[in-house]
Amino acid sequence: MKLCRGKIRDYAKNCQLDAIVQEYLKSHPDYDLTSEEKSAIKEQIVEYEAQLHSQSAQPEAGHLMANGAVDEEEEEEEDEPTTCPWCPLTTSATGLPCSQHRTCFECGLLMPAPGVAEQLNLRDPGCALCKRDVCCLLANDDTPCRCDQHTCASSLNESRNHLPFHAKLINDVETAHLLTYKANKRLSEVDFVDAVLSRFASLTLHDFNDGLDVVALGSITPDTRLCRQCRDLCFSRLLYGWKMSLPPGDQRLWPSRPNCYYGYNCHTQHRSLQHAAKYNHCCPQTRFH
């Protein structure tokens, strides 16, 4: 990993995060800052802006050209040669050269192509749903994965400690309401994940336009190993099934809003936080369906 050691040049406001915070504060005004605290923050921002502008106006040492101009191009560091992390451990034992490689869809590490992997007694690297190659799927009892196994691929059951951090209920606004619900109900992460995974039968009950193959979905289990993207999409589907199965009393803990005609398949909800906050998207599509 390479860290940038350059000076901070600028900052930008995160409008999407601000919209989520403002929506949260409408329901929880006690968490809002006082006017004095907000004024202090604004004064600090003004001070930082002055520092940033003064830094950006000064050329860094060692980057002046002969004519006095500033050379803005940094010297590019040469990349270190990349080696396959799988071959050194298997070549000496089997004598098989790894002449063909693929790149892991998730982490980008080199990995043997399926044909070579089979000769090395490794597992099929293809995700059960999208069929894309993921290096963690190569691992077996004798050959562990070369990267964090939860980064690339794992089953829903294997990811119990990681799923809440990747969980997304339909859109960012609904996810924020989900976090509020969990806090109000004092749900532990263990109980929450158990409750969501208990809805595994609902994986194919709803017609999501998320790109997952419905036929393939019907053949997987909570122990089927998937790439991270497919795993998180499956968990999002289960989240929706869990939310819709809540008793009426718990359903009322979510803000009351009219349903969007396009429900969970709405495209606008992902590019407009105002639309996502105004309408409920935890509902099926009812228009042009």
mmCIF file of C-alpha atoms in Angstrom:
data_model
loop_
_atom_site.group_PDB
_atom_site.id
_atom_site.type_symbol
_atom_site.label_atom_id
_atom_site.label_comp_id
_atom_site.label_asym_id
_atom_site.label_seq_id
_atom_site.Cartn_x
_atom_site.Cartn_y
_atom_site.Cartn_z
ATOM 1 C CA MET A 1 0.000 0.000 0.000
ATOM 2 C CA LYS A 2 1.308 3.443 -0.927
ATOM 3 C CA LEU A 3 0.373 6.441 1.191
ATOM 4 C CA CYS A 4 0.196 9.955 -0.193
ATOM 5 C CA ARG A 5 2.565 12.197 1.722
ATOM 6 C CA GLY A 6 1.668 15.347 -0.157
ATOM 7 C CA LYS A 7 0.030 18.333 1.459
ATOM 8 C CA ILE A 8 -3.738 18.594 1.520
ATOM 9 C CA ARG A 9 -4.766 20.779 -1.404
ATOM 10 C CA ASP A 10 -8.501 21.075 -1.008
ATOM 11 C CA TYR A 11 -11.615 19.595 0.530
ATOM 12 C CA ALA A 12 -15.128 19.028 -0.746
ATOM 13 C CA LYS A 13 -18.550 18.830 0.818
ATOM 14 C CA ASN A 14 -20.392 15.512 0.788
ATOM 15 C CA CYS A 15 -23.939 16.465 -0.161
ATOM 16 C CA GLN A 16 -25.248 12.905 0.006
ATOM 17 C CA LEU A 17 -23.948 12.368 3.521
ATOM 18 C CA ASP A 18 -25.305 15.765 4.542
ATOM 19 C CA ALA A 19 -28.775 14.817 3.261
ATOM 20 C CA ILE A 20 -28.724 11.615 5.306
ATOM 21 C CA VAL A 21 -27.630 13.512 8.418
ATOM 22 C CA GLN A 22 -30.322 16.149 7.947
ATOM 23 C CA GLU A 23 -32.958 13.449 7.493
ATOM 24 C CA TYR A 24 -31.760 11.764 10.679
ATOM 25 C CA LEU A 25 -31.841 15.037 12.625
ATOM 26 C CA LYS A 26 -35.466 15.591 11.646
ATOM 27 C CA SER A 27 -36.349 12.453 13.588
ATOM 28 C CA HIS A 28 -33.774 13.036 16.339
ATOM 29 C CA PRO A 29 -33.464 16.801 16.904
ATOM 30 C CA ASP A 30 -31.777 16.221 20.272
ATOM 31 C CA TYR A 31 -28.622 15.161 18.437
ATOM 32 C CA ASP A 32 -28.349 18.463 16.564
ATOM 33 C CA LEU A 33 -25.516 20.838 17.450
ATOM 34 C CA THR A 34 -26.145 24.160 19.111
ATOM 35 C CA SER A 35 -25.745 27.403 17.170
ATOM 36 C CA GLU A 36 -22.537 28.130 19.110
ATOM 37 C CA GLU A 37 -21.052 24.765 18.141
ATOM 38 C CA LYS A 38 -21.978 25.294 14.498
ATOM 39 C CA SER A 39 -20.406 28.761 14.533
ATOM 40 C CA ALA A 40 -17.189 27.329 15.982
ATOM 41 C CA ILE A 41 -17.048 24.719 13.227
ATOM 42 C CA LYS A 42 -17.605 27.350 10.533
ATOM 43 C CA GLU A 43 -14.782 29.468 11.951
ATOM 44 C CA GLN A 44 -12.509 26.434 11.913
ATOM 45 C CA ILE A 45 -13.405 25.715 8.275
ATOM 46 C CA VAL A 46 -12.570 29.308 7.310
ATOM 47 C CA GLU A 47 -9.212 28.942 9.060
ATOM 48 C CA TYR A 48 -8.492 25.675 7.235
ATOM 49 C CA GLU A 49 -9.464 27.219 3.894
ATOM 50 C CA ALA A 50 -6.924 29.986 4.401
ATOM 51 C CA GLN A 51 -4.234 27.415 5.172
ATOM 52 C CA LEU A 52 -5.116 25.336 2.115
ATOM 53 C CA HIS A 53 -4.986 28.327 -0.214
ATOM 54 C CA SER A 54 -1.630 29.417 1.167
ATOM 55 C CA GLN A 55 -0.220 25.914 0.741
ATOM 56 C CA SER A 56 -1.464 25.559 -2.818
ATOM 57 C CA ALA A 57 0.104 28.901 -3.746
ATOM 58 C CA GLN A 58 3.577 27.754 -2.674
ATOM 59 C CA PRO A 59 5.493 25.401 -5.002
ATOM 60 C CA GLU A 60 7.079 22.432 -3.319
ATOM 61 C CA ALA A 61 10.841 22.255 -3.114
ATOM 62 C CA GLY A 62 12.560 20.164 -5.745
ATOM 63 C CA HIS A 63 9.950 20.803 -8.432
ATOM 64 C CA LEU A 64 11.231 24.056 -9.948
ATOM 65 C CA MET A 65 12.239 23.877 -13.589
ATOM 66 C CA ALA A 66 15.209 25.694 -15.089
ATOM 67 C CA ASN A 67 13.041 28.568 -16.303
ATOM 68 C CA GLY A 68 11.581 29.054 -12.827
ATOM 69 C CA ALA A 69 8.251 27.416 -13.607
ATOM 70 C CA VAL A 70 6.839 24.760 -11.386
ATOM 71 C CA ASP A 71 6.945 21.240 -12.732
ATOM 72 C CA GLU A 72 3.671 19.716 -11.582
ATOM 73 C CA GLU A 73 4.466 16.232 -12.805
ATOM 74 C CA GLU A 74 5.636 13.903 -10.095
ATOM 75 C CA GLU A 75 8.236 11.287 -10.785
ATOM 76 C CA GLU A 76 6.439 8.029 -11.288
ATOM 77 C CA GLU A 77 7.679 5.163 -9.217
ATOM 78 C CA GLU A 78 8.296 1.976 -11.064
ATOM 79 C CA ASP A 79 5.890 -0.752 -10.108
ATOM 80 C CA GLU A 80 7.416 -3.792 -8.533
ATOM 81 C CA PRO A 81 7.192 -6.932 -10.638
ATOM 82 C CA THR A 82 3.998 -8.842 -9.933
ATOM 83 C CA THR A 83 4.230 -12.548 -9.270
ATOM 84 C CA CYS A 84 1.505 -15.127 -8.986
ATOM 85 C CA PRO A 85 0.934 -15.800 -5.269
ATOM 86 C CA TRP A 86 -0.213 -19.344 -5.998
ATOM 87 C CA CYS A 87 2.551 -20.768 -8.162
ATOM 88 C CA PRO A 88 5.566 -20.703 -5.799
ATOM 89 C CA LEU A 89 3.778 -22.978 -3.340
ATOM 90 C CA THR A 90 2.629 -25.519 -5.904
ATOM 91 C CA THR A 91 5.299 -25.660 -8.605
ATOM 92 C CA SER A 92 7.897 -27.383 -6.440
ATOM 93 C CA ALA A 93 5.426 -30.013 -5.303
ATOM 94 C CA THR A 94 3.808 -30.824 -8.642
ATOM 95 C CA GLY A 95 6.320 -29.608 -11.181
ATOM 96 C CA LEU A 96 3.523 -27.932 -13.133
ATOM 97 C CA PRO A 97 4.377 -24.533 -14.580
ATOM 98 C CA CYS A 98 1.708 -21.859 -14.202
ATOM 99 C CA SER A 99 1.855 -20.398 -17.687
ATOM 100 C CA GLN A 100 -1.663 -18.944 -17.806
ATOM 101 C CA HIS A 101 -3.072 -16.483 -15.345
ATOM 102 C CA ARG A 102 -6.214 -14.562 -14.668
ATOM 103 C CA THR A 103 -6.873 -11.604 -12.415
ATOM 104 C CA CYS A 104 -9.142 -11.942 -9.411
ATOM 105 C CA PHE A 105 -12.355 -10.019 -10.040
ATOM 106 C CA GLU A 106 -12.385 -8.651 -6.491
ATOM 107 C CA CYS A 107 -8.833 -8.067 -5.237
ATOM 108 C CA GLY A 108 -6.914 -7.938 -8.539
ATOM 109 C CA LEU A 109 -4.300 -10.518 -7.535
ATOM 110 C CA LEU A 110 -2.958 -12.906 -10.122
ATOM 111 C CA MET A 111 -4.390 -16.401 -10.013
ATOM 112 C CA PRO A 112 -4.090 -19.559 -12.120
ATOM 113 C CA ALA A 113 -6.581 -20.023 -14.919
ATOM 114 C CA PRO A 114 -9.246 -22.696 -14.258
ATOM 115 C CA GLY A 115 -7.454 -25.363 -16.302
ATOM 116 C CA VAL A 116 -4.168 -24.830 -14.493
ATOM 117 C CA ALA A 117 -5.944 -24.584 -11.141
ATOM 118 C CA GLU A 118 -7.490 -28.003 -11.714
ATOM 119 C CA GLN A 119 -4.048 -29.493 -12.350
ATOM 120 C CA LEU A 120 -2.871 -27.958 -9.082
ATOM 121 C CA ASN A 121 -5.774 -29.597 -7.208
ATOM 122 C CA LEU A 122 -7.352 -26.229 -6.488
ATOM 123 C CA ARG A 123 -11.058 -25.505 -6.471
ATOM 124 C CA ASP A 124 -13.091 -23.942 -9.253
ATOM 125 C CA PRO A 125 -12.501 -20.165 -8.990
ATOM 126 C CA GLY A 126 -15.864 -19.227 -10.521
ATOM 127 C CA CYS A 127 -18.554 -17.597 -8.370
ATOM 128 C CA ALA A 128 -21.668 -19.790 -8.215
ATOM 129 C CA LEU A 129 -23.867 -16.913 -9.415
ATOM 130 C CA CYS A 130 -21.928 -14.586 -11.714
ATOM 131 C CA LYS A 131 -19.250 -17.140 -12.745
ATOM 132 C CA ARG A 132 -16.505 -14.526 -12.436
ATOM 133 C CA ASP A 133 -13.136 -15.760 -11.189
ATOM 134 C CA VAL A 134 -12.312 -14.996 -7.563
ATOM 135 C CA CYS A 135 -9.020 -16.094 -6.027
ATOM 136 C CA CYS A 136 -10.486 -17.039 -2.644
ATOM 137 C CA LEU A 137 -12.592 -19.722 -4.294
ATOM 138 C CA LEU A 138 -9.386 -21.518 -5.281
ATOM 139 C CA ALA A 139 -8.466 -22.216 -1.667
ATOM 140 C CA ASN A 140 -8.853 -25.633 -0.106
ATOM 141 C CA ASP A 141 -7.845 -27.291 3.147
ATOM 142 C CA ASP A 142 -4.247 -27.739 1.982
ATOM 143 C CA THR A 143 -3.831 -24.397 0.207
ATOM 144 C CA PRO A 144 -5.176 -21.350 2.055
ATOM 145 C CA CYS A 145 -6.129 -18.143 0.323
ATOM 146 C CA ARG A 146 -3.410 -15.555 -0.236
ATOM 147 C CA CYS A 147 -5.598 -12.615 0.777
ATOM 148 C CA ASP A 148 -8.285 -11.926 3.370
ATOM 149 C CA GLN A 149 -10.892 -14.559 2.574
ATOM 150 C CA HIS A 150 -13.760 -12.232 3.470
ATOM 151 C CA THR A 151 -12.484 -9.542 1.109
ATOM 152 C CA CYS A 152 -13.011 -11.508 -2.077
ATOM 153 C CA ALA A 153 -15.498 -14.259 -1.480
ATOM 154 C CA SER A 154 -17.251 -16.234 1.188
ATOM 155 C CA SER A 155 -20.621 -17.732 1.920
ATOM 156 C CA LEU A 156 -23.334 -15.903 3.801
ATOM 157 C CA ASN A 157 -22.692 -18.079 6.837
ATOM 158 C CA GLU A 158 -18.936 -17.477 6.711
ATOM 159 C CA SER A 159 -19.486 -13.712 6.517
ATOM 160 C CA ARG A 160 -21.629 -13.303 9.613
ATOM 161 C CA ASN A 161 -19.136 -10.921 11.221
ATOM 162 C CA HIS A 162 -18.726 -8.856 8.043
ATOM 163 C CA LEU A 163 -22.209 -8.634 6.559
ATOM 164 C CA PRO A 164 -23.572 -5.802 8.766
ATOM 165 C CA PHE A 165 -20.813 -3.508 7.524
ATOM 166 C CA HIS A 166 -21.778 -4.134 3.890
ATOM 167 C CA ALA A 167 -25.522 -4.252 4.483
ATOM 168 C CA LYS A 168 -27.651 -1.990 2.332
ATOM 169 C CA LEU A 169 -31.435 -1.916 2.460
ATOM 170 C CA ILE A 170 -32.641 -0.739 -0.967
ATOM 171 C CA ASN A 171 -30.971 2.714 -0.788
ATOM 172 C CA ASP A 172 -28.986 4.966 1.554
ATOM 173 C CA VAL A 173 -32.070 6.525 3.149
ATOM 174 C CA GLU A 174 -33.736 3.194 3.905
ATOM 175 C CA THR A 175 -30.404 1.963 5.257
ATOM 176 C CA ALA A 176 -30.247 4.976 7.585
ATOM 177 C CA HIS A 177 -33.756 4.149 8.841
ATOM 178 C CA LEU A 178 -32.588 0.566 9.338
ATOM 179 C CA LEU A 179 -29.697 1.717 11.532
ATOM 180 C CA THR A 180 -32.106 3.851 13.560
ATOM 181 C CA TYR A 181 -34.447 0.888 13.983
ATOM 182 C CA LYS A 182 -31.597 -1.343 15.158
ATOM 183 C CA ALA A 183 -30.505 1.274 17.680
ATOM 184 C CA ASN A 184 -34.031 1.795 19.016
ATOM 185 C CA LYS A 185 -34.616 -1.948 19.328
ATOM 186 C CA ARG A 186 -31.121 -2.485 20.765
ATOM 187 C CA LEU A 187 -30.498 -5.309 18.316
ATOM 188 C CA SER A 188 -27.074 -6.904 18.592
ATOM 189 C CA GLU A 189 -25.246 -7.636 15.349
ATOM 190 C CA VAL A 190 -25.426 -11.376 16.030
ATOM 191 C CA ASP A 191 -29.190 -11.352 16.558
ATOM 192 C CA PHE A 192 -29.682 -9.041 13.597
ATOM 193 C CA VAL A 193 -27.715 -11.222 11.156
ATOM 194 C CA ASP A 194 -29.397 -14.375 12.479
ATOM 195 C CA ALA A 195 -32.808 -12.810 11.911
ATOM 196 C CA VAL A 196 -31.920 -11.733 8.364
ATOM 197 C CA LEU A 197 -30.378 -15.067 7.362
ATOM 198 C CA SER A 198 -33.428 -16.864 8.717
ATOM 199 C CA ARG A 199 -35.277 -15.327 5.754
ATOM 200 C CA PHE A 200 -33.169 -17.293 3.257
ATOM 201 C CA ALA A 201 -36.299 -18.744 1.657
ATOM 202 C CA SER A 202 -37.242 -15.210 0.550
ATOM 203 C CA LEU A 203 -34.154 -14.942 -1.678
ATOM 204 C CA THR A 204 -36.132 -15.572 -4.872
ATOM 205 C CA LEU A 205 -39.569 -14.336 -3.814
ATOM 206 C CA HIS A 206 -39.162 -10.780 -5.093
ATOM 207 C CA ASP A 207 -38.444 -9.586 -8.612
ATOM 208 C CA PHE A 208 -35.369 -7.415 -8.069
ATOM 209 C CA ASN A 209 -33.548 -5.892 -11.025
ATOM 210 C CA ASP A 210 -30.151 -6.432 -9.398
ATOM 211 C CA GLY A 211 -28.653 -8.623 -12.107
ATOM 212 C CA LEU A 212 -28.664 -11.868 -10.130
ATOM 213 C CA ASP A 213 -29.728 -15.006 -11.984
ATOM 214 C CA VAL A 214 -32.979 -16.179 -10.382
ATOM 215 C CA VAL A 215 -32.466 -19.756 -11.589
ATOM 216 C CA ALA A 216 -28.976 -19.885 -10.083
ATOM 217 C CA LEU A 217 -30.270 -18.289 -6.878
ATOM 218 C CA GLY A 218 -32.634 -21.194 -6.405
ATOM 219 C CA SER A 219 -29.721 -23.633 -6.262
ATOM 220 C CA ILE A 220 -27.528 -21.963 -3.645
ATOM 221 C CA THR A 221 -27.490 -22.396 0.126
ATOM 222 C CA PRO A 222 -26.199 -20.184 2.955
ATOM 223 C CA ASP A 223 -22.929 -22.152 2.668
ATOM 224 C CA THR A 224 -22.422 -21.581 -1.068
ATOM 225 C CA ARG A 225 -19.293 -19.492 -1.580
ATOM 226 C CA LEU A 226 -19.869 -16.387 -3.661
ATOM 227 C CA CYS A 227 -17.921 -13.358 -4.768
ATOM 228 C CA ARG A 228 -18.315 -10.342 -2.522
ATOM 229 C CA GLN A 229 -20.624 -8.483 -4.901
ATOM 230 C CA CYS A 230 -23.068 -11.381 -5.288
ATOM 231 C CA ARG A 231 -22.908 -12.158 -1.576
ATOM 232 C CA ASP A 232 -23.785 -8.575 -0.636
ATOM 233 C CA LEU A 233 -26.609 -8.465 -3.201
ATOM 234 C CA CYS A 234 -28.022 -11.669 -1.729
ATOM 235 C CA PHE A 235 -27.855 -10.212 1.760
ATOM 236 C CA SER A 236 -29.628 -7.064 0.550
ATOM 237 C CA ARG A 237 -32.417 -9.249 -0.822
ATOM 238 C CA LEU A 238 -32.683 -11.023 2.515
ATOM 239 C CA LEU A 239 -32.722 -7.655 4.286
ATOM 240 C CA TYR A 240 -35.767 -6.671 2.283
ATOM 241 C CA GLY A 241 -37.493 -9.969 3.097
ATOM 242 C CA TRP A 242 -36.680 -9.477 6.774
ATOM 243 C CA LYS A 243 -37.970 -5.906 6.786
ATOM 244 C CA MET A 244 -41.242 -6.871 5.107
ATOM 245 C CA SER A 245 -41.750 -9.683 7.638
ATOM 246 C CA LEU A 246 -41.588 -7.369 10.656
ATOM 247 C CA PRO A 247 -44.794 -7.167 12.706
ATOM 248 C CA PRO A 248 -47.039 -4.127 12.111
ATOM 249 C CA GLY A 249 -45.896 -2.497 15.329
ATOM 250 C CA ASP A 250 -42.278 -2.559 14.191
ATOM 251 C CA GLN A 251 -43.207 -1.475 10.669
ATOM 252 C CA ARG A 252 -44.609 1.726 12.137
ATOM 253 C CA LEU A 253 -41.160 2.588 13.503
ATOM 254 C CA TRP A 254 -40.173 3.441 9.932
ATOM 255 C CA PRO A 255 -41.231 6.930 8.718
ATOM 256 C CA SER A 256 -44.615 6.904 7.010
ATOM 257 C CA ARG A 257 -44.229 7.898 3.344
ATOM 258 C CA PRO A 258 -46.146 7.160 0.150
ATOM 259 C CA ASN A 259 -44.831 4.224 -1.859
ATOM 260 C CA CYS A 260 -42.808 4.891 -4.981
ATOM 261 C CA TYR A 261 -44.469 3.398 -8.064
ATOM 262 C CA TYR A 262 -41.236 1.647 -8.986
ATOM 263 C CA GLY A 263 -40.523 0.371 -5.474
ATOM 264 C CA TYR A 264 -37.214 -1.362 -4.888
ATOM 265 C CA ASN A 265 -36.396 -1.227 -8.620
ATOM 266 C CA CYS A 266 -36.546 2.574 -8.794
ATOM 267 C CA HIS A 267 -33.509 4.114 -10.512
ATOM 268 C CA THR A 268 -34.128 7.639 -9.237
ATOM 269 C CA GLN A 269 -33.660 6.622 -5.600
ATOM 270 C CA HIS A 270 -29.944 6.037 -6.211
ATOM 271 C CA ARG A 271 -29.236 9.424 -7.780
ATOM 272 C CA SER A 272 -31.648 11.609 -5.814
ATOM 273 C CA LEU A 273 -31.589 11.502 -2.030
ATOM 274 C CA GLN A 274 -34.558 13.864 -1.986
ATOM 275 C CA HIS A 275 -36.625 11.313 -3.910
ATOM 276 C CA ALA A 276 -35.344 8.465 -1.740
ATOM 277 C CA ALA A 277 -36.345 10.362 1.400
ATOM 278 C CA LYS A 278 -39.749 11.474 0.088
ATOM 279 C CA TYR A 279 -41.000 8.039 -0.981
ATOM 280 C CA ASN A 280 -40.874 4.587 0.528
ATOM 281 C CA HIS A 281 -38.920 2.125 -1.614
ATOM 282 C CA CYS A 282 -39.326 -0.949 0.585
ATOM 283 C CA CYS A 283 -42.191 -2.065 -1.606
ATOM 284 C CA PRO A 284 -42.683 -3.943 -4.895
ATOM 285 C CA GLN A 285 -42.817 -2.225 -8.258
ATOM 286 C CA THR A 286 -46.398 -1.448 -9.327
ATOM 287 C CA ARG A 287 -45.920 0.573 -12.524
ATOM 288 C CA PHE A 288 -44.654 -0.771 -15.871
ATOM 289 C CA HIS A 289 -44.076 -4.139 -14.300
#
